[in-house]
Short mmCIF file of C-alpha atoms in Angstrom, two decimals:
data_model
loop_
_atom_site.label_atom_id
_atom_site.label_comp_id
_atom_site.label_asym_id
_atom_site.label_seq_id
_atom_site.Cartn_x
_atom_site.Cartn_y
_atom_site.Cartn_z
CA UNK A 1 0.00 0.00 0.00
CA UNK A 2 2.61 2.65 0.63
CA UNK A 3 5.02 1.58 -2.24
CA UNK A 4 1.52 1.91 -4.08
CA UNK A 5 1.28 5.37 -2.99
CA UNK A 6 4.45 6.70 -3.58
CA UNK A 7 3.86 5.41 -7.35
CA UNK A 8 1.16 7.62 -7.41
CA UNK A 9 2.82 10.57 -5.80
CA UNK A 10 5.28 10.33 -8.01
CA UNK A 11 2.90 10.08 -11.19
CA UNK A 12 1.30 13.29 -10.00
CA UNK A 13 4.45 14.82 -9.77
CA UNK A 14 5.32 14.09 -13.20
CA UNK A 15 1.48 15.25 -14.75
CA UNK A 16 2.23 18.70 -12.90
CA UNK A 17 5.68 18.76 -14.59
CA UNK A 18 4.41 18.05 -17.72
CA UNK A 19 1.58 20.77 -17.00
CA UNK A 20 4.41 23.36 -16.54
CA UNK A 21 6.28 22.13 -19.19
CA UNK A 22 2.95 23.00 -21.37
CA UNK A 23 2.82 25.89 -19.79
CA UNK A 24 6.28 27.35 -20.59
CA UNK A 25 5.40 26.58 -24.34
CA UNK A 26 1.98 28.65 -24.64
CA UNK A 27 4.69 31.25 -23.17
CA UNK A 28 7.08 30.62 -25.35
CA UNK A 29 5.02 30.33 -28.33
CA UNK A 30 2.55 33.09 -27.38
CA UNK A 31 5.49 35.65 -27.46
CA UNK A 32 6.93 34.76 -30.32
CA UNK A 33 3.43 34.92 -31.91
CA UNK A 34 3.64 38.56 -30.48
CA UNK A 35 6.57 39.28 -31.76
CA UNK A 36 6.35 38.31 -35.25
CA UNK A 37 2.69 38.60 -35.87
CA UNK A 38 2.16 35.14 -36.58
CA UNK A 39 -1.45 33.99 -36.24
CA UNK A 40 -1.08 30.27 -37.11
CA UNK A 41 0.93 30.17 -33.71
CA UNK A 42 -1.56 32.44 -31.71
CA UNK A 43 -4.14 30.22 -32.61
CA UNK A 44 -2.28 27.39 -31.90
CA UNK A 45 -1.41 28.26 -28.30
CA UNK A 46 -5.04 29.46 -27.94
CA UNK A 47 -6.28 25.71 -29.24
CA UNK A 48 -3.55 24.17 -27.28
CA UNK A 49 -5.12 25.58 -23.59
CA UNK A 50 -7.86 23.55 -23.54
CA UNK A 51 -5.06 20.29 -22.96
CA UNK A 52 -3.91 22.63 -20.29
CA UNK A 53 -7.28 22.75 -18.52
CA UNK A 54 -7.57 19.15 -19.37
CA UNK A 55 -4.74 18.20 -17.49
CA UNK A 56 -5.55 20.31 -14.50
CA UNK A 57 -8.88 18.36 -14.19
CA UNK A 58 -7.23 15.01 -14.47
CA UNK A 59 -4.42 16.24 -12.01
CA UNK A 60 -7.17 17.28 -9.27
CA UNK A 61 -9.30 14.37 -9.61
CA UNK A 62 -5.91 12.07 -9.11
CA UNK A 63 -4.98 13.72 -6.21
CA UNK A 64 -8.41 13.93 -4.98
CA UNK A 65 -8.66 10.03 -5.25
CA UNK A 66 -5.26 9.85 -3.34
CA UNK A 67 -6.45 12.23 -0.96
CA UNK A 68 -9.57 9.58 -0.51
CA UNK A 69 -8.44 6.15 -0.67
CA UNK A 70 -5.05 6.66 1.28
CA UNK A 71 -5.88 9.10 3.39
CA UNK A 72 -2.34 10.35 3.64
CA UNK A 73 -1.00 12.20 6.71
CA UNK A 74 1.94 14.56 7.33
CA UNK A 75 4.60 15.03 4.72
CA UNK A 76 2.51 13.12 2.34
CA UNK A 77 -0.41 14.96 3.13
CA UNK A 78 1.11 18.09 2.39
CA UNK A 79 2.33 17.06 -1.05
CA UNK A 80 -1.21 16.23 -2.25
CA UNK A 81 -2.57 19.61 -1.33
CA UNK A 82 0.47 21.12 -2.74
CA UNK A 83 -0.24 19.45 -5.85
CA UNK A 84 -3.81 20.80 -6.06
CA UNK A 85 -2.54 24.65 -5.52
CA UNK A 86 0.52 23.96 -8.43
CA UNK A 87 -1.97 22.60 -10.48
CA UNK A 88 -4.14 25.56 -10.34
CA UNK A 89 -1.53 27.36 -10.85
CA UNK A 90 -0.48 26.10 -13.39
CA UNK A 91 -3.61 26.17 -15.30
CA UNK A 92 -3.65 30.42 -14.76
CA UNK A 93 -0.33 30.46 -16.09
CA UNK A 94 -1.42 29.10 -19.23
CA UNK A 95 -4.57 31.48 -19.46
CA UNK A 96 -2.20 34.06 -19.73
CA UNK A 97 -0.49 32.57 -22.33
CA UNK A 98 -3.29 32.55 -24.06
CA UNK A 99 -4.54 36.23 -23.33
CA UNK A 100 -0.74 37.10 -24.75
CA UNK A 101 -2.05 35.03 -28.11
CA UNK A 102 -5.31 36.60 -28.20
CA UNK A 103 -3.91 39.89 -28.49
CA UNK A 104 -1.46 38.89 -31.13
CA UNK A 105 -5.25 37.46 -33.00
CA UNK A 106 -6.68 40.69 -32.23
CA UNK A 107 -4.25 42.90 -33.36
CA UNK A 108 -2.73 40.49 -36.95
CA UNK A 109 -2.44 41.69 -39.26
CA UNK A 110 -0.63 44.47 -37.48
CA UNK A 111 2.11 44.08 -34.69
CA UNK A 112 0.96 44.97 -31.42
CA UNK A 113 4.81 46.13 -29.98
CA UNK A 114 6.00 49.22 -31.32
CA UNK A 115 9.85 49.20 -31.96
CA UNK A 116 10.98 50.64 -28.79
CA UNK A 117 9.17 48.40 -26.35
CA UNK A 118 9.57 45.20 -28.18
CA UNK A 119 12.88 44.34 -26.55
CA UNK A 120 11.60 44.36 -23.02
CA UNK A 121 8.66 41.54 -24.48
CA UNK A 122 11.54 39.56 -25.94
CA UNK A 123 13.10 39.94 -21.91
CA UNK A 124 9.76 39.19 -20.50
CA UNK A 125 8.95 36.10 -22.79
CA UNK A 126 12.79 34.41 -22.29
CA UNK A 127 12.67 35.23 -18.09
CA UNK A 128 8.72 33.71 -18.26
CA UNK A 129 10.29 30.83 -19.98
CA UNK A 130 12.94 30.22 -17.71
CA UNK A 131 10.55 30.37 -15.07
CA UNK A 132 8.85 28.05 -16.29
CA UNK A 133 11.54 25.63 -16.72
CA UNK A 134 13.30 26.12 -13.42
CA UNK A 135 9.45 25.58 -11.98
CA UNK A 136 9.28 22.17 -14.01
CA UNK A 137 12.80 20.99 -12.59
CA UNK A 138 11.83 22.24 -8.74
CA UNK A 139 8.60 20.16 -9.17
CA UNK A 140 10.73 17.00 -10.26
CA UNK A 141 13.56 17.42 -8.49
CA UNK A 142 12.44 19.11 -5.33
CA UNK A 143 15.24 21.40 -4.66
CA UNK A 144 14.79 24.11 -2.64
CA UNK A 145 17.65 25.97 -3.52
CA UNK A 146 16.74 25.52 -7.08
CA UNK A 147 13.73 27.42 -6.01
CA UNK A 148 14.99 29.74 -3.89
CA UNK A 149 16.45 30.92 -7.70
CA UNK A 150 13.16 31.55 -9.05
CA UNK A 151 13.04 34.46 -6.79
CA UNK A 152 15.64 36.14 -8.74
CA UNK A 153 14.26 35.25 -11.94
CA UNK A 154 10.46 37.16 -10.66
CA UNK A 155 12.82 39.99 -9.81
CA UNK A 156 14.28 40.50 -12.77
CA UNK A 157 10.88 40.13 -14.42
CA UNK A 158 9.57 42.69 -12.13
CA UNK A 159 12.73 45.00 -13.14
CA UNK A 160 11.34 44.53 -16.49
CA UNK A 161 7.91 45.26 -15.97
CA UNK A 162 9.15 48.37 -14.21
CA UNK A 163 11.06 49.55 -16.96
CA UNK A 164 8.81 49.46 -19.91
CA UNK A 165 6.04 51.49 -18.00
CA UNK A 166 9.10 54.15 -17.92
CA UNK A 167 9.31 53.87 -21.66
CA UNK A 168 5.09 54.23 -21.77
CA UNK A 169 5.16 57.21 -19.69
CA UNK A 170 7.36 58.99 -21.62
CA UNK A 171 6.19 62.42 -23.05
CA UNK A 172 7.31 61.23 -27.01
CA UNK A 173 5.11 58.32 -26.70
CA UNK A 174 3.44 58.21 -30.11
CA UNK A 175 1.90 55.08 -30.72
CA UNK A 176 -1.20 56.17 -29.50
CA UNK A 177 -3.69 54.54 -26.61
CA UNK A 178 -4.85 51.53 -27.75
CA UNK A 179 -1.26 50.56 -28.12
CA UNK A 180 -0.48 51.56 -24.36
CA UNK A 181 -3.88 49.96 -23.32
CA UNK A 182 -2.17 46.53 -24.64
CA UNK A 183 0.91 47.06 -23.70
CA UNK A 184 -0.21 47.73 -20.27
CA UNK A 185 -2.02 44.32 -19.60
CA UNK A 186 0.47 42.70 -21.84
CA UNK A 187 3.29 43.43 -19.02
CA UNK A 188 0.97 42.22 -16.43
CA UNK A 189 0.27 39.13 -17.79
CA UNK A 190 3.85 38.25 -18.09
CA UNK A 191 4.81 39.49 -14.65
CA UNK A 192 1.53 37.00 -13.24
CA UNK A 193 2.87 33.79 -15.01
CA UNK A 194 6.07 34.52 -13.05
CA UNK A 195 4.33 35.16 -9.85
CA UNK A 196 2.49 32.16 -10.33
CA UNK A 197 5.71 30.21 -11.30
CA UNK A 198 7.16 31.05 -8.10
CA UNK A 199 4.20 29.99 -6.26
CA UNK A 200 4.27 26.81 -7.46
CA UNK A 201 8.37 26.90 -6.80
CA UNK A 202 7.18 27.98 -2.65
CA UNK A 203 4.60 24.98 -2.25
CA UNK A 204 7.15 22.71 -3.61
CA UNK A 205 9.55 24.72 -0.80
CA UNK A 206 6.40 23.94 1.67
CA UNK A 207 6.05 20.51 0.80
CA UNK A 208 10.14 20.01 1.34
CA UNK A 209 10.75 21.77 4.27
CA UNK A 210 7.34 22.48 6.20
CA UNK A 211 7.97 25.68 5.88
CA UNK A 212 4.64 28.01 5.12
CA UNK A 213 5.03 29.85 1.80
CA UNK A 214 4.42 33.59 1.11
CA UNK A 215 1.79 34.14 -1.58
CA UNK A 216 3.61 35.68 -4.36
CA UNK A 217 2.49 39.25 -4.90
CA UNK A 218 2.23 40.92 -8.02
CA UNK A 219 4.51 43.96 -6.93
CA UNK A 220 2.08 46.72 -7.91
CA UNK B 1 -16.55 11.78 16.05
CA UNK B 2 -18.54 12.47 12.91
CA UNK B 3 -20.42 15.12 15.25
CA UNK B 4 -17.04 16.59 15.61
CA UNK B 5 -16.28 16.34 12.17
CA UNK B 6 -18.82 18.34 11.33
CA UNK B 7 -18.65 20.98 13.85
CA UNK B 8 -15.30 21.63 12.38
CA UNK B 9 -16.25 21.61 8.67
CA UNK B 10 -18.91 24.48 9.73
CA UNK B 11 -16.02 26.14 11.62
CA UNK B 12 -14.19 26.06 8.55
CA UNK B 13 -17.22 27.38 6.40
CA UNK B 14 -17.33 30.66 8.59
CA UNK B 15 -14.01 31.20 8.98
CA UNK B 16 -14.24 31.18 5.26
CA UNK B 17 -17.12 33.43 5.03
CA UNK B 18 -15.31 35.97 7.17
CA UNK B 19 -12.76 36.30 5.17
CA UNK B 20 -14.81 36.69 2.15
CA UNK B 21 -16.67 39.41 4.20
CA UNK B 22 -13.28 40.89 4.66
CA UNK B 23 -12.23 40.78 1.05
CA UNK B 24 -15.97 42.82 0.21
CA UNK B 25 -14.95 45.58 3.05
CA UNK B 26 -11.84 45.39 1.29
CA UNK B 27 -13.08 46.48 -2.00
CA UNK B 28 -15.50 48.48 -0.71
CA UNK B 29 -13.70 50.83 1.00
CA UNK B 30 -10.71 50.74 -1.46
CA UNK B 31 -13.17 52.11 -4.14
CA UNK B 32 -14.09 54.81 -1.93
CA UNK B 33 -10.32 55.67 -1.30
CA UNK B 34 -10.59 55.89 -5.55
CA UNK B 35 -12.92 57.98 -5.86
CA UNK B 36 -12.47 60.49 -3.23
CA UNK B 37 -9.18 60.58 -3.11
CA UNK B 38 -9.04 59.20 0.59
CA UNK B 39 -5.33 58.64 2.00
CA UNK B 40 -6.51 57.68 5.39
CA UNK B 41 -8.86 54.97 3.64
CA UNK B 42 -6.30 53.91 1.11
CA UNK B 43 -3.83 53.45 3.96
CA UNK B 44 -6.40 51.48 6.25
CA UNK B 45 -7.64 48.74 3.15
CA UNK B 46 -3.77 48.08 2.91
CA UNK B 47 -2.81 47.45 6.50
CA UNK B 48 -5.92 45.36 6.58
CA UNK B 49 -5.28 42.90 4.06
CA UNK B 50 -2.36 41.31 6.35
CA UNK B 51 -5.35 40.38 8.29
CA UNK B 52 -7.28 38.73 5.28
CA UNK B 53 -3.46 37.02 4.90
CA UNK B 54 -3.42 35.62 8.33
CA UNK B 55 -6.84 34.20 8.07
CA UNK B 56 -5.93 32.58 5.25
CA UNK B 57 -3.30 30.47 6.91
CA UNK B 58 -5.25 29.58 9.70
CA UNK B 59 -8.07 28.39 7.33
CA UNK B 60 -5.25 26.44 5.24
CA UNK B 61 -4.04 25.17 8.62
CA UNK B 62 -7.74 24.35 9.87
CA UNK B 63 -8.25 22.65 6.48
CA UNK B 64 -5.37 20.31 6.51
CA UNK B 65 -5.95 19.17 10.24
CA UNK B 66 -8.73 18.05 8.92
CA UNK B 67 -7.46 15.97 6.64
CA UNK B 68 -4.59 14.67 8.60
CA UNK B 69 -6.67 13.61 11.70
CA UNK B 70 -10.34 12.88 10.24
CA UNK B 71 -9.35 11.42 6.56
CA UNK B 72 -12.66 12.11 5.27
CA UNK B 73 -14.04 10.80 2.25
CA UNK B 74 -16.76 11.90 -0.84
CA UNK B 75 -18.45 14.84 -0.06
CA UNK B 76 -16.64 15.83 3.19
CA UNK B 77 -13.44 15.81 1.05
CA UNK B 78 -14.70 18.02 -1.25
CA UNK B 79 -16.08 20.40 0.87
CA UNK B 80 -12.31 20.60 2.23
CA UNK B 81 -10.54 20.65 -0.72
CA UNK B 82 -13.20 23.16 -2.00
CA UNK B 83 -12.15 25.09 1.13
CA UNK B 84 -8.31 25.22 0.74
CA UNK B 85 -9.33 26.78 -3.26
CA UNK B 86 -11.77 29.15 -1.69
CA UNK B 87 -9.03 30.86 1.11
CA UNK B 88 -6.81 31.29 -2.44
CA UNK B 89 -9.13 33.47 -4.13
CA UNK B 90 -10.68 35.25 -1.00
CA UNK B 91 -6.98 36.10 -0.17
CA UNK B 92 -5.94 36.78 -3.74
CA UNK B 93 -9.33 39.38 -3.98
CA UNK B 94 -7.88 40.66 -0.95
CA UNK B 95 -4.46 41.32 -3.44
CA UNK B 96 -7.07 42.83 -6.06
CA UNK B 97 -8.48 45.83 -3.59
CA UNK B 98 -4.93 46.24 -1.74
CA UNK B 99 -3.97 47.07 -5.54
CA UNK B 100 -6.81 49.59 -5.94
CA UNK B 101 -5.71 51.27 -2.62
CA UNK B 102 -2.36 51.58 -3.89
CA UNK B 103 -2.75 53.15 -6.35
CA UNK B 104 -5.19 55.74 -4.73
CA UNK B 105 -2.22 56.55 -2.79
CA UNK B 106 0.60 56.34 -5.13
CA UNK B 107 -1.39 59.80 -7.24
CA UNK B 108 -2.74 61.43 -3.64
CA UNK B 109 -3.58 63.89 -3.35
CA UNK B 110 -4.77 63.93 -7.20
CA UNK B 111 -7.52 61.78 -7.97
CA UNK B 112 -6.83 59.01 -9.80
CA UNK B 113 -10.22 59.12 -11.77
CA UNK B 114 -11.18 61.91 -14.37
CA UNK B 115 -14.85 62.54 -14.79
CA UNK B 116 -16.08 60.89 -17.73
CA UNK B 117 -14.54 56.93 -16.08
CA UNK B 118 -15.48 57.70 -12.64
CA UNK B 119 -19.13 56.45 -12.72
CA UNK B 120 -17.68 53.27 -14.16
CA UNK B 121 -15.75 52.73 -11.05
CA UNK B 122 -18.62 53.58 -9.00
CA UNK B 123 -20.49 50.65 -10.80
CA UNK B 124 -17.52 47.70 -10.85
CA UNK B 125 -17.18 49.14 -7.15
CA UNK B 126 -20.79 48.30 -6.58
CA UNK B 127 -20.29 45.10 -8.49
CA UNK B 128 -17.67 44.00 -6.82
CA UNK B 129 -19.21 44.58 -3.40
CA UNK B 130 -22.72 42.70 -4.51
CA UNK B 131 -20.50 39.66 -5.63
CA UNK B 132 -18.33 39.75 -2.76
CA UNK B 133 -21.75 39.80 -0.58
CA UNK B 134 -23.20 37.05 -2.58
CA UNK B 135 -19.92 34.50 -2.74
CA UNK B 136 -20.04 34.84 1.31
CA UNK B 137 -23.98 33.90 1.10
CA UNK B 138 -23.33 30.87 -1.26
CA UNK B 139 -20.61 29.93 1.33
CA UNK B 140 -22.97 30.28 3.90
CA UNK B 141 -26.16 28.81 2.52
CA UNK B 142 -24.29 26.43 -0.23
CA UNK B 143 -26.81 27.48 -2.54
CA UNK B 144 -26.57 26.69 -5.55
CA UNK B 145 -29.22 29.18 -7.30
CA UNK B 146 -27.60 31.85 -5.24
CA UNK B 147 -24.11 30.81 -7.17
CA UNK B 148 -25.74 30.59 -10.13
CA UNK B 149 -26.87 34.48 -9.90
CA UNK B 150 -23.41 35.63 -9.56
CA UNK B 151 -22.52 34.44 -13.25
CA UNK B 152 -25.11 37.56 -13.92
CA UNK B 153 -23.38 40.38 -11.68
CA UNK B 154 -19.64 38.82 -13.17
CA UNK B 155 -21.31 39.47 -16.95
CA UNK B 156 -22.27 42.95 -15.76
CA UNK B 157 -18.60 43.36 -14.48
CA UNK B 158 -17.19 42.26 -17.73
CA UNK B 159 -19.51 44.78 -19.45
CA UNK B 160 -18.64 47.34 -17.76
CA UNK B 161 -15.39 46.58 -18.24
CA UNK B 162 -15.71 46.25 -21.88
CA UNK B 163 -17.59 50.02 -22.46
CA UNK B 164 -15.07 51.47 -20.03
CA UNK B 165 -11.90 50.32 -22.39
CA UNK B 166 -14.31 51.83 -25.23
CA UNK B 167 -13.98 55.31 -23.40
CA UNK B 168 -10.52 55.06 -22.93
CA UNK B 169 -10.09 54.09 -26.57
CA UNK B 170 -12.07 57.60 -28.01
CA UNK B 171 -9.85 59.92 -29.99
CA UNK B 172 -10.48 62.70 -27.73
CA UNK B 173 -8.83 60.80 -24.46
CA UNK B 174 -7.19 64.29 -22.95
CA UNK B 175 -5.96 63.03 -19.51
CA UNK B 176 -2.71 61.74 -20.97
CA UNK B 177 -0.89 58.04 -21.14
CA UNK B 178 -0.33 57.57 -17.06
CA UNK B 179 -3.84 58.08 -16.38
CA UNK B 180 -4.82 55.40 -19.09
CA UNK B 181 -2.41 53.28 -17.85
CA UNK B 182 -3.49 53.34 -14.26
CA UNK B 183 -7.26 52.76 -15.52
CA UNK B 184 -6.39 49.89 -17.46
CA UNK B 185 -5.24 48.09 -14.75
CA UNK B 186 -7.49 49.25 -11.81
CA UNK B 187 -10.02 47.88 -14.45
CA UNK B 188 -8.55 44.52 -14.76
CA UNK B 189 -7.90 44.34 -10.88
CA UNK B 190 -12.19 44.72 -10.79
CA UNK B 191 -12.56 41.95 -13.50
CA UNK B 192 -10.17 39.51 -11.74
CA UNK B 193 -11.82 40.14 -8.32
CA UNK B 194 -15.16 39.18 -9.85
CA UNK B 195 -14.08 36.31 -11.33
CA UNK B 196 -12.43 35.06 -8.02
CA UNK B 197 -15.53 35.69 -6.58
CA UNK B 198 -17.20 33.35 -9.29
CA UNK B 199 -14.83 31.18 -8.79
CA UNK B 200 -15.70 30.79 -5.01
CA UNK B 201 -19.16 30.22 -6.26
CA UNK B 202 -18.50 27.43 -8.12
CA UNK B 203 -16.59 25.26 -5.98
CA UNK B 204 -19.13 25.66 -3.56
CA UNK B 205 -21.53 24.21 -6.14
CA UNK B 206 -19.00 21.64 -6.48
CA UNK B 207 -19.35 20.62 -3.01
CA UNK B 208 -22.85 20.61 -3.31
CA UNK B 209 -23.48 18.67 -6.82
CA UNK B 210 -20.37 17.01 -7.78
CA UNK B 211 -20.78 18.91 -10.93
CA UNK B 212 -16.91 20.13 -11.88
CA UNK B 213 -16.67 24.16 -11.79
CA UNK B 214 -15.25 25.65 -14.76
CA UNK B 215 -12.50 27.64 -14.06
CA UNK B 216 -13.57 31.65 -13.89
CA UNK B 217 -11.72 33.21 -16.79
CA UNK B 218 -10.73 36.37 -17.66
CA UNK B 219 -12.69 37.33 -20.62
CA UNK B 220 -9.74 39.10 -22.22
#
């Protein structure tokens, strides 16, 4: 029975790892549909989230069904219901993947970044992907100092995030509002998937150590 | 010991519908800080929400004692697991009205609001508030009409969210970029605090029916 339930720890474990590992592709693929204008991709990360939200019900019902047939206590215990909080998310990360697509769709034929701020999206989209794949390796390998450097990967995203309102406020802005308006939620959705990565990193943290995790903030 | 049981699963139910009651205050008064400019106000919504923080990790705490020492089963699982979901979005609609109050402050003693958006605010405030009011009803009632109903006041949100982007969006916008920028995202903070509030709903109807929530989106 326990060497049964370790098997299915450890399958849960690796469907949340593949969830992030989804999830850092809709990033990846939703910024570089933002980038180029390329609405084949946008629509493909926007198809692709419903296997995100697939996989998020599957994860919850498994650990649900671990929750009730094994009844696990402690350590254990405190994997399964840090499983349920990655898994969630992990599912919001990939929503705003797909908000970052749907505003590529909106927007094609046109590009949605001007010149100047299109750097600090190219930034954004390579720290959310690292994120994402330094959450993937804490879930599987459980390292807490592993996670410990997520925290310096949300900063830099926050620096980031910081920087391109700078650029927005500037007086010589002349890309008009609707272009601010987008490039306003498009920073925020970037520096959420990192929050959110590094909330997953802190339950994993939780899980390892016992020790209670902050919520990650969104810094504004 | 199933007595007990259930003594603490209604201990758990209040604790959560305090803290959703908190989370309405939250907003509540936040939007007043908005839209009059209030330091004092702004300043007392963000030294609250440690509060709304703190309840949230006793109700995380309360919720996993409960499943270490009573191992329940079927419904009484749900209604836990429902639980430890609920204290994450009543805590992260906390986040969503410490935001508005933040940025109140951050422009005192201007206003944050010019004319023609104001009444919008006054409306996703009252929104807000009514969902808020209803999500701690459905917690305390589990009914699932009552959650049903809030689908309607989080349609109105996202309608009101929807004409006030169309005002930002007309040509003769005179209150500059910051202004638009702070809108945009004191808009979204409204949006995602209904849809947490949904959210709520529907795990409670969860609980109630076994039927699966879908996960509140973001409409954008």
């Amino acid at each position: 029975m326990r060497e049964a339930y370790r098997d299915q720890l450890g399958q849960l474990a690796d469907a949340l790892a593949e969830m992030c590992g989804m999830a850092t592709t809709a990033i990846e693929l939703a910024t570089q549909a933002l980038l180029t204008a390329d609405l084949t991709l946008a629509e493909q990360v926007i198809a692709d989230d419903a296997k995100l939200d697939e996989a998020r019900s599957q994860g919850e019902e498994h650990a649900f069904a671990l929750l009730a047939l094994q009844a696990p206590v402690a350590g254990d215990l405190r994997n399964v219901v840090a499983a349920l909080h990655a898994a969630e998310s992990l599912e919001r990360m990939g929503d705003l993947a797909l908000h970052v697509a749907k505003t590529a769709r909106r927007r094609h034929p046109q590009a949605v970044l001007p010149d100047e701020v299109a750097p600090y999206f190219v930034e954004m989209g390579r720290v959310a992907s690292e994120l994402g794949k330094q959450a993937e390796q804490v879930i599987r390998t459980r390292s807490v100092s592993l996670a410990r450097q997520l925290e310096d990967a949300d900063d830099e995203m926050d620096d980031l995030h910081r920087h391109l309102f700078t650029v927005l406020m500037q007086k010589d802005w002349k890309h008009g509002l609707p272009a601010a308006v987008d490039i306003t939620l498009l920073g925020r959705f970037y520096e959420r998937f990192a929050d959110h990565a590094v909330s997953v990193a802190r339950r994993v943290v939780f899980v390892v150590t016992g020790e209670h995790p902050q919520q990650a903030d969104s810094g504004s």
